[in-house]
Amino acid sequence: MKNFLRQHYPFLILLVLVLATRFLFLSYPAEVVFDEVHFGKFISAYFTQQYYFDIHPPLGKLMIAGVAKLSGFQAGLSFEKIGEAANAQILLGLRFLPALFGSLFVLLIYPIVRALGGSKKAAFLGSFLILFDNAFLVESKFILVDNLLFFFGFLSVWFFLLARKQNTFSKQIVFYIIAALASGVSFSIKWTGLSFWGIIIAFIFFDLLKNFKSQEIKKTFLKLSVFIIIPLVIYLIPFIIHFKILTLSGPGDAFMSPDFQRTLVGNNIGSETKPLPFWSKFNELNRAMFSYSSGLKKEHPDSSKWYQWPLMKKPVWYWVKNNEGGSANIYLWGNPVVWSSALIGLFLGVWFLLKERKYAVFFLFLGYLANLLPFIFVSRVAFLYHYLPALAFALLFFAILTGRFFDKHASFFYLGYLALVLTFFLVISPLTYGFFVNPQFSLIGQLLIRLFR
């Protein structure tokens, strides 16, 4: 037991810290926060069976609804507006799964760094940076699906990296299958998860080009088959469940065709429901999701552009509460030390890419670009949280490349840097957790936020 603790104590420290930061105050505030007004409605629909429409695939909402059902959740809260009072126990059940996957995501960074060749010290640093980044924490505290996407996307990356290390093809294909499952789950939560699938596909071809033989062509064909068939099946299954549950007419009717609406009980178009094949409903819903997603032109005061995100411009205001004793606010705003480190990691990554051309650096650089550059072509409203997957790749850069320095020099520099990250996290934490603070601190916080707006 002592040997186990001695060998794994960095990971165990991360485990304790991540559970404390993600699950403490999880039911606070006992009010609807930011996009909980949308996701709360969607999840409630699985209990009322009333059809809803969302621009994202249904898997993430189904997963949260499943856990909510186990916790005894019953629809009743309207989720009409930010700040709507809610039962703390109900919110705890709905927020549990995002917090759990937010915790698992932090822990997952550790083995990914190790799989990329980083030291244990570098692996601890990578997880520590995401653990104490305030933006990642805020996104894991509420009824949102992004952390589910992050976890499964990076899980697919980890198993892909592990697959390449196996000494037999039979072992490789097992890891490829798991990676394909994880990537399919990721983009079945949000389409932005396709970036992880695309990275792996690109590197399957890259590996073929490095070793172009007839035998490798056959293996590549099998790998590609795995990464096409399995994710497609994973993507289809949630829609089957989605249509099976949502059988009643609801607020989403108006987004669908008359033929689709006639399949819903209680619709106003026909007196009787009419059957519509699954593929017809599936195709129509996916076309509608794409159409409405690409056509979202409505402005938001906290929206931002892709080129503003690396500099942490435009924090997103999630919630506010005022009383005579002070003010409480929740912002999606990152730890400045962490985000600055990500920029340093990018510059180091480009330098090492040109100098050493190592696989790990090339892989991380492509991962960063795949999660950022598509937003150049997205005209719809976007927010700072869309940058978080790319930020994670930049932090992996920083952890692995600076790990070389920290491994060779005294622990003083390493511990000092960790202390700096933690200090800034604590300073910003009232705006992360939504603590009430005195008017003087609130004014300072607002001034800091304005600097980034």
mmCIF file of N, CA, C and O in Angstrom, residues 57-59 176-189 191 193-194 197-198 201 223-241 278-279 282-283 286:
data_model
loop_
_atom_site.group_PDB
_atom_site.id
_atom_site.type_symbol
_atom_site.label_atom_id
_atom_site.label_comp_id
_atom_site.label_asym_id
_atom_site.label_seq_id
_atom_site.Cartn_x
_atom_site.Cartn_y
_atom_site.Cartn_z
ATOM 1 N N PRO A 57 -26.867 17.346 -31.275
ATOM 2 C CA PRO A 57 -27.380 15.967 -31.167
ATOM 3 C C PRO A 57 -27.845 15.669 -29.741
ATOM 4 O O PRO A 57 -27.445 16.354 -28.787
ATOM 5 N N PRO A 58 -28.649 14.633 -29.549
ATOM 6 C CA PRO A 58 -29.313 14.435 -28.258
ATOM 7 C C PRO A 58 -28.524 13.686 -27.188
ATOM 8 O O PRO A 58 -28.951 13.654 -26.029
ATOM 9 N N LEU A 59 -27.382 13.076 -27.508
ATOM 10 C CA LEU A 59 -26.758 12.157 -26.561
ATOM 11 C C LEU A 59 -26.439 12.796 -25.215
ATOM 12 O O LEU A 59 -26.719 12.214 -24.159
ATOM 13 N N TYR A 176 -7.961 0.889 -31.128
ATOM 14 C CA TYR A 176 -8.606 1.699 -32.159
ATOM 15 C C TYR A 176 -10.136 1.646 -32.027
ATOM 16 O O TYR A 176 -10.820 2.653 -32.233
ATOM 17 N N ILE A 177 -10.654 0.481 -31.695
ATOM 18 C CA ILE A 177 -12.107 0.341 -31.525
ATOM 19 C C ILE A 177 -12.594 1.218 -30.369
ATOM 20 O O ILE A 177 -13.611 1.915 -30.479
ATOM 21 N N ILE A 178 -11.860 1.199 -29.250
ATOM 22 C CA ILE A 178 -12.244 2.026 -28.101
ATOM 23 C C ILE A 178 -12.146 3.511 -28.460
ATOM 24 O O ILE A 178 -13.011 4.311 -28.104
ATOM 25 N N ALA A 179 -11.084 3.881 -29.188
ATOM 26 C CA ALA A 179 -10.936 5.270 -29.628
ATOM 27 C C ALA A 179 -12.086 5.683 -30.540
ATOM 28 O O ALA A 179 -12.602 6.809 -30.452
ATOM 29 N N ALA A 180 -12.502 4.775 -31.430
ATOM 30 C CA ALA A 180 -13.622 5.064 -32.331
ATOM 31 C C ALA A 180 -14.922 5.236 -31.557
ATOM 32 O O ALA A 180 -15.731 6.128 -31.863
ATOM 33 N N LEU A 181 -15.136 4.391 -30.552
ATOM 34 C CA LEU A 181 -16.326 4.529 -29.695
ATOM 35 C C LEU A 181 -16.344 5.896 -29.020
ATOM 36 O O LEU A 181 -17.367 6.593 -29.010
ATOM 37 N N ALA A 182 -15.201 6.287 -28.454
ATOM 38 C CA ALA A 182 -15.126 7.556 -27.730
ATOM 39 C C ALA A 182 -15.326 8.745 -28.663
ATOM 40 O O ALA A 182 -16.022 9.706 -28.317
ATOM 41 N N SER A 183 -14.729 8.687 -29.859
ATOM 42 C CA SER A 183 -14.891 9.802 -30.801
ATOM 43 C C SER A 183 -16.335 9.913 -31.267
ATOM 44 O O SER A 183 -16.866 11.016 -31.446
ATOM 45 N N GLY A 184 -16.996 8.763 -31.458
ATOM 46 C CA GLY A 184 -18.408 8.782 -31.836
ATOM 47 C C GLY A 184 -19.279 9.394 -30.761
ATOM 48 O O GLY A 184 -20.205 10.176 -31.049
ATOM 49 N N VAL A 185 -18.992 9.072 -29.503
ATOM 50 C CA VAL A 185 -19.742 9.674 -28.394
ATOM 51 C C VAL A 185 -19.518 11.178 -28.375
ATOM 52 O O VAL A 185 -20.452 11.960 -28.159
ATOM 53 N N SER A 186 -18.286 11.614 -28.617
ATOM 54 C CA SER A 186 -17.958 13.036 -28.558
ATOM 55 C C SER A 186 -18.784 13.859 -29.535
ATOM 56 O O SER A 186 -19.418 14.845 -29.161
ATOM 57 N N PHE A 187 -18.811 13.462 -30.831
ATOM 58 C CA PHE A 187 -19.572 14.278 -31.774
ATOM 59 C C PHE A 187 -21.068 13.946 -31.766
ATOM 60 O O PHE A 187 -21.860 14.610 -32.442
ATOM 61 N N SER A 188 -21.477 12.942 -30.972
ATOM 62 C CA SER A 188 -22.903 12.714 -30.745
ATOM 63 C C SER A 188 -23.436 13.611 -29.636
ATOM 64 O O SER A 188 -24.643 13.645 -29.398
ATOM 65 N N ILE A 189 -22.541 14.315 -28.969
ATOM 66 C CA ILE A 189 -22.917 15.295 -27.946
ATOM 67 C C ILE A 189 -23.011 16.679 -28.571
ATOM 68 O O ILE A 189 -23.982 17.395 -28.389
ATOM 69 N N TRP A 191 -21.542 18.614 -32.469
ATOM 70 C CA TRP A 191 -20.820 18.380 -33.711
ATOM 71 C C TRP A 191 -19.375 18.857 -33.652
ATOM 72 O O TRP A 191 -18.534 18.388 -34.423
ATOM 73 N N GLY A 193 -17.320 18.035 -31.682
ATOM 74 C CA GLY A 193 -16.524 16.861 -31.355
ATOM 75 C C GLY A 193 -15.958 16.162 -32.574
ATOM 76 O O GLY A 193 -15.084 15.296 -32.447
ATOM 77 N N LEU A 194 -16.428 16.516 -33.765
ATOM 78 C CA LEU A 194 -15.873 15.935 -34.993
ATOM 79 C C LEU A 194 -14.396 16.261 -35.157
ATOM 80 O O LEU A 194 -13.685 15.571 -35.890
ATOM 81 N N TRP A 197 -12.341 13.302 -34.077
ATOM 82 C CA TRP A 197 -12.437 12.248 -35.092
ATOM 83 C C TRP A 197 -11.548 12.594 -36.284
ATOM 84 O O TRP A 197 -10.815 11.733 -36.793
ATOM 85 N N GLY A 198 -11.582 13.850 -36.706
ATOM 86 C CA GLY A 198 -10.791 14.276 -37.858
ATOM 87 C C GLY A 198 -9.299 14.194 -37.614
ATOM 88 O O GLY A 198 -8.523 13.821 -38.516
ATOM 89 N N ILE A 201 -8.293 10.493 -37.922
ATOM 90 C CA ILE A 201 -8.321 10.069 -39.331
ATOM 91 C C ILE A 201 -7.084 10.597 -40.061
ATOM 92 O O ILE A 201 -6.429 9.878 -40.828
ATOM 93 N N LYS A 223 -8.525 0.118 -40.173
ATOM 94 C CA LYS A 223 -8.614 1.201 -39.182
ATOM 95 C C LYS A 223 -9.672 2.224 -39.592
ATOM 96 O O LYS A 223 -10.483 2.673 -38.776
ATOM 97 N N LEU A 224 -9.645 2.596 -40.867
ATOM 98 C CA LEU A 224 -10.617 3.578 -41.358
ATOM 99 C C LEU A 224 -12.037 3.030 -41.268
ATOM 100 O O LEU A 224 -12.978 3.773 -40.951
ATOM 101 N N SER A 225 -12.200 1.746 -41.563
ATOM 102 C CA SER A 225 -13.520 1.124 -41.452
ATOM 103 C C SER A 225 -14.032 1.208 -40.024
ATOM 104 O O SER A 225 -15.212 1.513 -39.783
ATOM 105 N N VAL A 226 -13.137 0.943 -39.075
ATOM 106 C CA VAL A 226 -13.496 1.043 -37.658
ATOM 107 C C VAL A 226 -13.930 2.457 -37.309
ATOM 108 O O VAL A 226 -14.934 2.670 -36.615
ATOM 109 N N PHE A 227 -13.201 3.448 -37.836
ATOM 110 C CA PHE A 227 -13.482 4.843 -37.490
ATOM 111 C C PHE A 227 -14.613 5.455 -38.309
ATOM 112 O O PHE A 227 -14.957 6.613 -38.106
ATOM 113 N N ILE A 228 -15.178 4.713 -39.220
ATOM 114 C CA ILE A 228 -16.365 5.184 -39.936
ATOM 115 C C ILE A 228 -17.612 4.465 -39.432
ATOM 116 O O ILE A 228 -18.618 5.104 -39.083
ATOM 117 N N ILE A 229 -17.549 3.159 -39.342
ATOM 118 C CA ILE A 229 -18.736 2.372 -38.987
ATOM 119 C C ILE A 229 -19.122 2.569 -37.526
ATOM 120 O O ILE A 229 -20.290 2.864 -37.209
ATOM 121 N N ILE A 230 -18.159 2.424 -36.614
ATOM 122 C CA ILE A 230 -18.484 2.505 -35.183
ATOM 123 C C ILE A 230 -19.006 3.887 -34.785
ATOM 124 O O ILE A 230 -20.065 3.986 -34.138
ATOM 125 N N PRO A 231 -18.346 4.997 -35.130
ATOM 126 C CA PRO A 231 -18.904 6.307 -34.774
ATOM 127 C C PRO A 231 -20.277 6.566 -35.382
ATOM 128 O O PRO A 231 -21.121 7.216 -34.756
ATOM 129 N N LEU A 232 -20.511 6.062 -36.607
ATOM 130 C CA LEU A 232 -21.821 6.247 -37.237
ATOM 131 C C LEU A 232 -22.910 5.530 -36.441
ATOM 132 O O LEU A 232 -23.992 6.092 -36.206
ATOM 133 N N VAL A 233 -22.635 4.315 -36.008
ATOM 134 C CA VAL A 233 -23.604 3.567 -35.203
ATOM 135 C C VAL A 233 -23.855 4.278 -33.874
ATOM 136 O O VAL A 233 -24.998 4.412 -33.430
ATOM 137 N N ILE A 234 -22.765 4.733 -33.247
ATOM 138 C CA ILE A 234 -22.887 5.471 -31.983
ATOM 139 C C ILE A 234 -23.739 6.714 -32.182
ATOM 140 O O ILE A 234 -24.562 7.077 -31.326
ATOM 141 N N TYR A 235 -23.575 7.389 -33.304
ATOM 142 C CA TYR A 235 -24.336 8.619 -33.576
ATOM 143 C C TYR A 235 -25.821 8.316 -33.776
ATOM 144 O O TYR A 235 -26.682 9.102 -33.367
ATOM 145 N N LEU A 236 -26.137 7.189 -34.399
ATOM 146 C CA LEU A 236 -27.531 6.856 -34.714
ATOM 147 C C LEU A 236 -28.336 6.456 -33.478
ATOM 148 O O LEU A 236 -29.512 6.835 -33.339
ATOM 149 N N ILE A 237 -27.732 5.704 -32.574
ATOM 150 C CA ILE A 237 -28.469 5.125 -31.446
ATOM 151 C C ILE A 237 -29.191 6.169 -30.596
ATOM 152 O O ILE A 237 -30.373 5.991 -30.267
ATOM 153 N N PRO A 238 -28.559 7.284 -30.211
ATOM 154 C CA PRO A 238 -29.284 8.271 -29.403
ATOM 155 C C PRO A 238 -30.519 8.840 -30.091
ATOM 156 O O PRO A 238 -31.509 9.166 -29.421
ATOM 157 N N PHE A 239 -30.488 8.945 -31.420
ATOM 158 C CA PHE A 239 -31.662 9.453 -32.134
ATOM 159 C C PHE A 239 -32.820 8.461 -32.055
ATOM 160 O O PHE A 239 -33.987 8.866 -31.986
ATOM 161 N N ILE A 240 -32.509 7.178 -32.071
ATOM 162 C CA ILE A 240 -33.560 6.168 -31.909
ATOM 163 C C ILE A 240 -34.245 6.330 -30.561
ATOM 164 O O ILE A 240 -35.481 6.340 -30.453
ATOM 165 N N ILE A 241 -33.430 6.494 -29.508
ATOM 166 C CA ILE A 241 -33.972 6.689 -28.157
ATOM 167 C C ILE A 241 -34.719 8.012 -28.071
ATOM 168 O O ILE A 241 -35.809 8.099 -27.478
ATOM 169 N N PHE A 278 -37.890 5.924 -39.573
ATOM 170 C CA PHE A 278 -36.833 6.513 -38.752
ATOM 171 C C PHE A 278 -35.878 7.335 -39.595
ATOM 172 O O PHE A 278 -35.485 8.443 -39.223
ATOM 173 N N TRP A 279 -35.458 6.792 -40.747
ATOM 174 C CA TRP A 279 -34.471 7.498 -41.559
ATOM 175 C C TRP A 279 -34.993 8.844 -42.038
ATOM 176 O O TRP A 279 -34.222 9.808 -42.151
ATOM 177 N N PHE A 282 -34.787 11.080 -38.998
ATOM 178 C CA PHE A 282 -33.379 11.332 -38.704
ATOM 179 C C PHE A 282 -32.789 12.338 -39.683
ATOM 180 O O PHE A 282 -32.106 13.304 -39.284
ATOM 181 N N ASN A 283 -33.028 12.139 -40.955
ATOM 182 C CA ASN A 283 -32.487 13.049 -41.967
ATOM 183 C C ASN A 283 -33.068 14.450 -41.829
ATOM 184 O O ASN A 283 -32.341 15.454 -41.924
ATOM 185 N N ASN A 286 -31.572 16.229 -38.701
ATOM 186 C CA ASN A 286 -30.185 16.639 -38.880
ATOM 187 C C ASN A 286 -30.050 17.801 -39.857
ATOM 188 O O ASN A 286 -29.214 18.690 -39.662
#
